[in-house]
Short mmCIF file of C-alpha atoms and ligand atoms in Angstrom, two decimals:
data_model
loop_
_atom_site.label_atom_id
_atom_site.label_comp_id
_atom_site.label_asym_id
_atom_site.label_seq_id
_atom_site.Cartn_x
_atom_site.Cartn_y
_atom_site.Cartn_z
CA VAL A 1252 0.05 0.37 0.02
CA LYS A 1253 0.95 3.53 -1.10
CA LEU A 1254 -0.42 6.43 -1.02
CA ILE A 1255 0.80 8.80 -3.44
CA LYS A 1256 -0.33 12.76 -4.09
CA LEU A 1257 -1.48 13.68 -7.99
CA PRO A 1258 2.61 15.50 -8.10
CA PRO A 1259 0.91 18.97 -8.84
CA ASP A 1260 2.58 19.81 -12.08
CA SER A 1261 0.76 17.36 -13.59
CA THR A 1262 -2.93 18.29 -13.36
CA SER A 1263 -3.47 19.96 -16.10
CA TYR A 1264 -3.48 17.80 -18.12
CA TRP A 1265 -6.03 15.61 -15.50
CA LEU A 1266 -9.74 16.59 -16.33
CA PRO A 1267 -11.53 16.98 -12.68
CA ALA A 1268 -14.54 15.72 -12.74
CA PHE A 1269 -15.40 15.14 -9.41
CA VAL A 1270 -19.74 13.93 -9.02
CA PRO A 1271 -20.36 13.39 -5.46
CA GLN A 1272 -23.16 10.66 -5.09
CA PRO A 1273 -26.22 12.36 -3.67
CA GLY A 1274 -25.45 11.44 0.80
CA GLY A 1275 -21.60 10.91 0.03
CA GLN A 1276 -19.20 12.11 2.00
CA ARG A 1277 -15.64 12.91 0.86
CA GLY A 1278 -12.95 11.16 0.49
CA MET A 1279 -12.20 8.41 -2.18
CA PHE A 1280 -13.80 6.13 -0.62
CA SER A 1281 -17.27 7.73 -0.38
CA PRO A 1282 -19.66 6.94 -2.76
CA ALA A 1283 -18.22 9.23 -5.96
CA THR A 1284 -17.64 9.09 -9.58
CA TYR A 1285 -14.76 10.32 -10.52
CA ARG A 1286 -15.30 10.16 -14.57
CA SER A 1287 -13.85 12.25 -18.24
CA ALA A 1288 -14.15 10.42 -21.82
CA GLY A 1289 -10.22 8.39 -20.56
CA GLY A 1290 -11.83 6.85 -17.34
CA PRO A 1291 -12.35 7.20 -14.35
CA VAL A 1292 -10.09 10.88 -13.34
CA SER A 1293 -9.26 13.15 -10.08
CA SER A 1294 -8.64 16.79 -9.18
CA SER A 1295 -5.98 17.04 -7.87
CA CYS A 1296 -5.17 19.07 -4.14
CA LEU A 1297 -6.24 23.21 -3.70
CA GLY A 1298 -4.26 24.18 -0.45
CA CYS A 1299 -7.45 24.48 1.63
CA ILE A 1300 -6.34 26.80 4.33
CA ASP A 1301 -8.28 25.00 6.84
CA ALA A 1302 -6.52 21.52 5.76
CA PRO A 1303 -9.04 18.86 6.68
CA CYS A 1304 -7.23 16.42 5.72
CA ARG A 1305 -4.47 17.58 8.14
CA LEU A 1306 -6.11 18.71 10.37
CA PHE A 1307 -9.86 18.19 12.45
CA ALA A 1308 -11.62 21.22 13.27
CA GLU A 1309 -11.42 22.15 17.13
CA ARG A 1310 -15.07 21.53 16.97
CA GLU A 1311 -15.15 17.73 16.57
CA VAL A 1312 -12.03 17.43 18.81
CA MET A 1313 -14.21 18.52 21.43
CA ALA A 1314 -17.55 17.38 20.61
CA PRO A 1315 -19.04 17.11 23.88
CA VAL A 1316 -19.76 14.18 24.97
CA LEU A 1317 -22.30 12.46 27.30
CA VAL A 1318 -20.13 11.86 30.28
CA ASP A 1319 -17.68 14.10 31.81
CA THR A 1320 -14.18 12.80 30.38
CA PRO A 1321 -11.29 15.60 29.67
CA VAL A 1322 -9.95 15.46 25.99
CA TYR A 1323 -6.37 15.63 24.15
CA PRO A 1324 -6.03 18.32 22.76
CA ASP A 1325 -4.25 16.68 19.31
CA ARG A 1326 -6.23 17.87 16.05
CA SER A 1327 -3.53 16.05 13.69
CA VAL A 1328 -5.74 13.48 11.12
CA CYS A 1329 -2.48 11.72 10.69
CA PRO A 1330 -1.91 9.11 13.60
CA ALA A 1331 1.77 8.66 12.05
CA ASP A 1332 2.38 12.19 12.05
CA ALA A 1333 3.00 11.55 8.08
CA LEU A 1334 1.76 14.83 6.68
CA ILE A 1335 3.35 17.74 6.73
CA ALA A 1336 2.46 21.13 5.19
CA MET A 1337 4.90 22.36 2.73
CA GLY A 1338 6.01 26.01 3.50
CA ASP A 1339 3.27 28.72 2.52
CA SER A 1340 1.42 26.68 -0.21
CA ALA A 1341 -0.98 24.92 2.25
CA VAL A 1342 -0.31 22.28 0.17
CA PRO A 1343 0.89 18.72 2.44
CA GLU A 1344 3.25 16.48 1.44
CA VAL A 1345 3.56 12.51 2.11
CA ASP A 1346 6.03 11.57 4.36
CA GLU A 1347 6.28 8.31 2.47
CA GLY A 1348 8.58 6.36 5.23
CA LEU A 1349 5.92 7.34 7.64
CA CYS A 1350 2.79 6.43 6.39
CA ILE A 1351 0.77 3.70 7.63
CA GLY A 1352 -1.35 3.24 4.83
CA CYS A 1353 -4.54 4.19 7.25
CA GLY A 1354 -6.65 6.73 4.76
CA LEU A 1355 -7.84 8.40 7.23
CA CYS A 1356 -6.70 11.83 5.04
CA VAL A 1357 -7.71 9.88 1.96
CA ALA A 1358 -11.10 10.81 3.63
CA ARG A 1359 -10.80 13.73 4.26
CA CYS A 1360 -10.27 15.40 1.65
CA PRO A 1361 -12.65 17.01 0.11
CA VAL A 1362 -11.77 16.62 -3.61
CA GLY A 1363 -9.88 13.14 -3.50
CA ALA A 1364 -7.22 14.49 -3.67
CA ILE A 1365 -5.00 12.41 -1.91
CA HIS A 1366 -5.20 8.00 -2.93
CA ILE A 1367 -4.53 4.88 -1.78
CA ASP A 1368 -2.29 3.03 -4.33
CA PRO A 1369 -2.18 -1.05 -3.76
CA THR A 1370 0.80 -1.22 -6.72
CA ASP A 1371 3.37 1.31 -4.92
CA ALA A 1372 3.70 2.94 -7.63
CA PRO A 1373 6.75 5.12 -7.80
CA TYR A 1374 5.54 9.56 -6.82
CA GLU A 1375 7.69 10.91 -9.19
CA LEU A 1376 6.88 10.76 -12.74
CA ALA A 1377 8.99 11.61 -15.17
CA ALA A 1378 6.68 13.23 -17.72
CA ASP A 1379 6.86 10.72 -20.44
CA GLU A 1380 5.94 7.73 -18.04
CA PHE A 1381 2.67 10.12 -17.55
CA THR A 1382 0.24 8.38 -19.91
CA ALA A 1383 1.65 4.78 -18.71
CA ARG A 1384 0.45 6.14 -15.19
CA ARG A 1385 -2.85 7.61 -16.23
CA GLU A 1386 -4.16 4.17 -16.87
CA ARG A 1387 -2.64 2.65 -14.24
CA LEU A 1388 -3.87 4.94 -11.96
CA SER A 1389 -7.11 4.52 -13.48
CA LEU A 1390 -7.36 1.27 -12.83
CA VAL A 1391 -6.95 2.06 -9.29
CA LEU A 1392 -9.45 4.21 -8.76
CA SER A 1393 -12.00 2.18 -10.35
CA ARG A 1394 -11.35 -0.15 -7.53
CA GLU A 1395 -11.43 1.78 -5.72
CA ILE A 1396 -15.63 3.10 -6.34
CA ALA A 1397 -15.74 0.08 -6.57
CA PRO A 1398 -18.22 -1.37 -3.94
CA PHE A 1399 -16.66 -3.11 -1.11
CA PRO A 1400 -14.96 -5.24 -0.11
CA ASP A 1401 -11.62 -5.48 -1.20
CA SER A 1402 -9.88 -7.84 1.57
CA GLU A 1403 -6.61 -7.82 0.04
CA LEU A 1404 -6.01 -3.75 0.60
CA VAL A 1405 -7.33 -4.12 4.22
CA GLY A 1406 -4.94 -6.93 4.35
CA GLY A 1407 -2.33 -4.98 2.72
CA GLN A 1408 -3.17 -1.90 5.39
CA LEU A 1409 -2.34 -3.82 8.01
CA ALA A 1410 0.66 -5.58 6.80
CA ARG A 1411 2.20 -1.58 6.28
CA ILE A 1412 0.39 -0.37 9.51
CA ASP A 1413 2.96 -2.56 10.88
CA GLU A 1414 6.32 -2.23 8.95
CA TYR A 1415 5.43 1.56 9.08
CA THR A 1416 4.65 1.91 12.76
CA VAL A 1417 7.46 4.25 14.18
CA LYS A 1418 9.22 1.70 17.16
CA GLY A 1419 8.18 3.21 20.42
CA GLU A 1420 5.63 5.33 19.18
CA GLU A 1421 2.62 2.06 18.58
CA GLN A 1422 0.52 3.54 21.22
CA ARG A 1423 -0.04 7.28 20.70
CA THR A 1424 -0.57 5.96 16.62
CA PHE A 1425 -3.03 3.42 17.86
CA ARG A 1426 -4.29 6.05 19.52
CA MET A 1427 -4.74 8.32 17.49
CA LEU A 1428 -5.66 5.71 15.04
CA ALA A 1429 -9.07 4.84 16.79
CA ARG A 1430 -10.39 7.81 18.01
CA ASN A 1431 -9.19 10.23 14.32
CA VAL A 1432 -11.25 6.92 12.73
CA PHE A 1433 -14.68 7.96 14.90
CA LEU A 1434 -13.55 11.41 14.15
CA ALA A 1435 -14.01 11.18 10.51
CA LEU A 1436 -17.58 9.02 10.12
CA GLY A 1437 -18.45 12.15 12.53
CA TYR A 1438 -18.87 10.62 15.92
CA PRO A 1439 -17.98 12.92 18.79
CA ALA A 1440 -15.36 10.50 20.38
CA ARG A 1441 -12.74 12.26 22.95
CA LEU A 1442 -9.13 10.76 23.75
CA LYS A 1443 -8.03 10.81 27.48
CA ASN A 1444 -4.46 12.46 28.07
CA PRO A 1445 -1.88 9.28 28.14
CA GLY A 1446 -1.26 8.56 31.76
CA ASP A 1447 -4.62 11.01 32.85
CA ASN A 1448 -5.50 8.26 35.85
CA ASN A 1449 -8.82 10.82 36.43
CA ALA A 1450 -10.35 9.99 32.71
CA PHE A 1451 -12.31 6.38 33.82
CA SER A 1452 -11.69 5.38 29.99
CA GLU A 1453 -9.38 5.73 27.02
CA LEU A 1454 -11.65 6.05 24.23
CA VAL A 1455 -15.42 7.61 24.92
CA ILE A 1456 -17.60 7.83 21.60
CA ASP A 1457 -21.57 9.20 22.14
CA VAL A 1458 -24.25 7.64 19.70
CA ASP A 1459 -27.55 8.01 19.54
CA ASP A 1460 -28.42 4.90 21.70
CA ALA A 1461 -24.62 4.46 22.97
CA LEU A 1462 -21.71 5.63 25.17
CA ILE A 1463 -19.06 3.34 23.51
CA LEU A 1464 -15.82 3.11 26.51
CA LEU A 1465 -13.10 1.85 24.95
CA GLU A 1466 -9.37 1.03 25.85
CA ILE A 1467 -6.56 0.68 23.03
CA GLU A 1468 -4.11 -2.23 23.47
CA THR A 1469 -1.66 -3.75 20.83
CA GLY A 1470 1.60 -3.97 23.63
CA GLY A 1471 -0.11 -7.50 23.93
CA ASP A 1472 -1.37 -7.53 27.25
CA THR A 1473 -5.68 -8.27 26.41
CA LEU A 1474 -6.67 -9.32 30.04
CA ASP A 1475 -5.51 -6.17 31.44
CA ALA A 1476 -7.30 -3.86 28.66
CA PHE A 1477 -10.21 -6.25 29.07
CA ARG A 1478 -9.98 -5.15 32.69
CA ARG A 1479 -9.48 -1.91 32.32
CA SER A 1480 -12.86 -1.14 30.05
CA LEU A 1481 -14.56 -2.91 32.57
CA SER A 1482 -13.52 -0.75 35.05
CA GLY A 1483 -14.47 2.19 33.34
CA TRP A 1484 -17.97 0.92 33.07
CA ALA A 1485 -18.13 0.28 35.88
CA ILE A 1486 -17.49 3.63 36.79
CA ALA A 1487 -19.48 4.97 33.68
CA LEU A 1488 -22.38 3.52 35.12
CA SER A 1489 -22.00 3.85 38.74
CA ARG A 1490 -20.53 7.40 39.39
CA TYR A 1491 -22.46 9.23 35.85
CA LYS A 1492 -25.06 7.29 35.89
CA VAL A 1493 -25.26 5.65 32.50
CA SER A 1494 -27.74 3.31 32.03
CA PRO A 1495 -26.35 -0.30 31.63
CA ASP A 1496 -28.09 -0.75 28.62
CA ARG A 1497 -26.22 2.28 26.97
CA ALA A 1498 -22.41 1.15 28.03
CA VAL A 1499 -20.33 -0.26 25.73
CA PRO A 1500 -17.28 -1.92 26.75
CA GLY A 1501 -14.27 -2.78 24.73
CA VAL A 1502 -11.03 -3.10 23.74
CA VAL A 1503 -8.98 -1.88 20.33
CA LEU A 1504 -7.11 -4.90 19.21
CA ASP A 1505 -4.30 -5.06 16.94
CA ARG A 1506 -5.63 -8.51 16.04
CA LEU A 1507 -7.51 -11.05 17.38
CA PRO A 1508 -5.61 -12.63 20.29
CA ASN A 1509 -4.32 -16.77 20.20
CA THR A 1510 -6.24 -19.21 21.43
CA ARG A 1511 -4.33 -19.54 24.59
CA VAL A 1512 -4.57 -16.29 25.91
CA ASP A 1513 -7.28 -16.65 28.54
CA TYR A 1514 -8.46 -13.40 26.79
CA TYR A 1515 -11.56 -15.82 25.28
CA GLU A 1516 -12.36 -17.46 28.46
CA ALA A 1517 -13.10 -14.01 30.77
CA VAL A 1518 -15.23 -12.49 28.29
CA LYS A 1519 -17.52 -15.48 28.77
CA ASN A 1520 -17.27 -15.74 32.27
CA THR A 1521 -18.36 -11.25 32.29
CA ALA A 1522 -21.06 -11.57 30.46
CA ASP A 1523 -22.44 -15.15 31.39
CA ARG A 1524 -22.12 -14.00 35.70
CA ILE A 1525 -22.41 -10.28 35.35
CA GLY A 1526 -24.55 -9.79 31.33
CA VAL A 1527 -21.71 -7.38 29.96
CA ALA A 1528 -20.89 -8.98 26.61
CA LEU A 1529 -17.20 -6.43 25.88
CA ARG A 1530 -16.82 -5.62 22.23
CA THR A 1531 -13.17 -6.70 20.62
CA ILE A 1532 -12.38 -4.48 17.33
CA PRO A 1533 -9.67 -5.61 15.60
CA VAL A 1534 -8.34 -2.36 13.74
CA ALA A 1535 -9.11 -3.95 10.19
CA ALA A 1536 -12.51 -2.98 10.96
CA LEU A 1537 -11.85 0.19 11.63
CA LEU A 1538 -10.51 0.36 8.99
CA LEU A 1539 -13.13 -1.68 6.72
CA GLY A 1540 -15.34 0.80 8.79
CA LEU A 1541 -13.19 4.31 7.89
CA ARG A 1542 -13.18 3.02 3.55
CA SER A 1543 -17.06 2.10 3.64
CA GLY A 1544 -18.15 6.07 5.77
CA ASP A 1545 -21.18 4.95 6.80
CA ASP A 1546 -22.57 3.64 9.73
CA ARG A 1547 -21.05 0.15 9.63
CA LEU A 1548 -18.46 0.18 11.80
CA LEU A 1549 -20.84 1.55 14.60
CA ARG A 1550 -23.36 -1.46 14.76
CA PHE A 1551 -20.51 -3.76 14.21
CA VAL A 1552 -19.72 -2.27 18.23
CA LYS A 1553 -22.66 -2.47 19.25
CA ASP A 1554 -24.25 -5.12 17.55
CA SER A 1555 -21.80 -8.30 17.11
CA ALA A 1556 -17.83 -7.81 18.07
CA VAL A 1557 -18.02 -10.83 20.81
CA ALA A 1558 -15.68 -12.45 20.54
CA ASP A 1559 -15.80 -15.33 23.27
CA SER A 1560 -14.51 -18.84 24.49
CA ASP A 1561 -17.57 -20.28 21.70
CA ARG A 1562 -17.40 -18.15 19.22
CA ARG A 1563 -13.51 -16.62 18.89
CA SER A 1564 -13.70 -15.88 15.23
CA LEU A 1565 -15.15 -12.55 13.85
CA GLU A 1566 -14.46 -13.30 10.46
CA ALA A 1567 -18.42 -13.89 9.65
CA ASP A 1568 -19.96 -10.57 11.42
CA ALA A 1569 -17.22 -8.34 9.64
CA GLY A 1570 -18.23 -10.38 5.92
CA GLY A 1571 -22.00 -9.95 6.82
CA LEU A 1572 -21.49 -6.03 6.95
CA TRP A 1573 -18.35 -4.79 4.63
CA GLY A 1574 -18.99 -8.78 2.78
CA GLY A 1575 -16.62 -11.30 1.14
CA SER A 1576 -13.84 -12.86 3.58
CA PRO A 1577 -12.22 -9.59 5.54
CA ASN A 1578 -10.01 -12.62 7.02
CA SER A 1579 -7.26 -9.62 8.16
CA GLY A 1580 -7.45 -9.77 11.82
CA PHE A 1581 -10.66 -11.00 12.53
CA SER A 1582 -9.81 -15.00 13.79
CA PRO A 1583 -7.70 -15.96 16.04
CA GLY A 1584 -3.87 -16.29 15.80
CA LYS A 1585 -2.82 -19.72 16.48
S1 LIG B 1159 -5.34 17.50 0.06
FE1 LIG B 1159 -7.36 17.91 -0.24
S2 LIG B 1159 -7.83 18.39 2.17
FE2 LIG B 1159 -5.80 18.77 2.15
S3 LIG B 1159 -5.05 20.80 0.97
FE3 LIG B 1159 -5.53 19.67 -0.50
S4 LIG B 1159 -7.27 19.35 -1.21
FE4 LIG B 1159 -7.38 20.43 1.06
S1 LIG B 1160 -3.63 9.90 7.16
FE1 LIG B 1160 -2.87 7.62 7.37
S2 LIG B 1160 -2.51 7.61 5.33
FE2 LIG B 1160 -2.42 9.82 5.45
S3 LIG B 1160 -0.59 10.13 5.48
FE3 LIG B 1160 -0.92 9.57 7.71
S4 LIG B 1160 -1.23 7.65 8.32
FE4 LIG B 1160 -0.94 8.41 5.60
#
């Protein structure tokens, strides 16, 4: 997976014809049509002053949630700090060595100026390569606007996240990825400040009938994340009087734990004994949810996403929502 931005000096060769479908949202992951006589094309960067590809607006990051919880004020869209503003031009550049290919900037750009290129095409483009490149990119774009699923791309994205996440920065990257996907989908989502022991839950997402309380754990200590999540759930009920029907606890994991981990037993026991179904949300679900740009991620979290000792794989749930057999992190490792 490689993220590319069309070279600004090629803009005149392209015939931008951006036609969003009714009800569609911004970005390449939206149900949008890009057409010209020569096939699907794209517009190029407008150099937006507010740069939605790089920054959330303050009102997005600070959106109120039902409970009184502090908020991490970082407005960066890119969880890997790979998107940088170039001088005064306001045209962002992608640092290919840092980009984890999550697609957040892609989904945020209103004119589709950034694309994920699964062919790993080179960014630099010589003039005489332009025709070939245009055809190749047209194929990529036609795939991107095809109905999901594209499990191959999600698998590639996960591999890129593994490879490109800067060592020592994993926690920040995954925290930002989780919060930013929910923000990009339009849900109020508050992340606590790192190390803030007064905040009862790491990430709080407020939707109409659910208060989703998530812990983010990519270090492998899944049982600890499980305990933290239940603790956040209990505080939401006792201190903030959130109804048990409304509070939805869960953990975000890079992949489902392997079958030997006691996690699945713990989830089952908690459901049996106190009636709380802890959700498990693999990072692949965040990527698929962002890509589909609708309420499917929310439905996954609310209505399924319970992996326990009776049912260790979430692949059928993900396949039911996003089609096909995503097979990327939705089943336990061996
Ligand atoms: S990439 Fe898109 S959102 Fe970002 S500055 Fe360019 S046009 Fe605006
Ligand atoms: S937001 Fe994601 S896809 Fe965009 S530059 Fe950052 S890491 Fe890459």
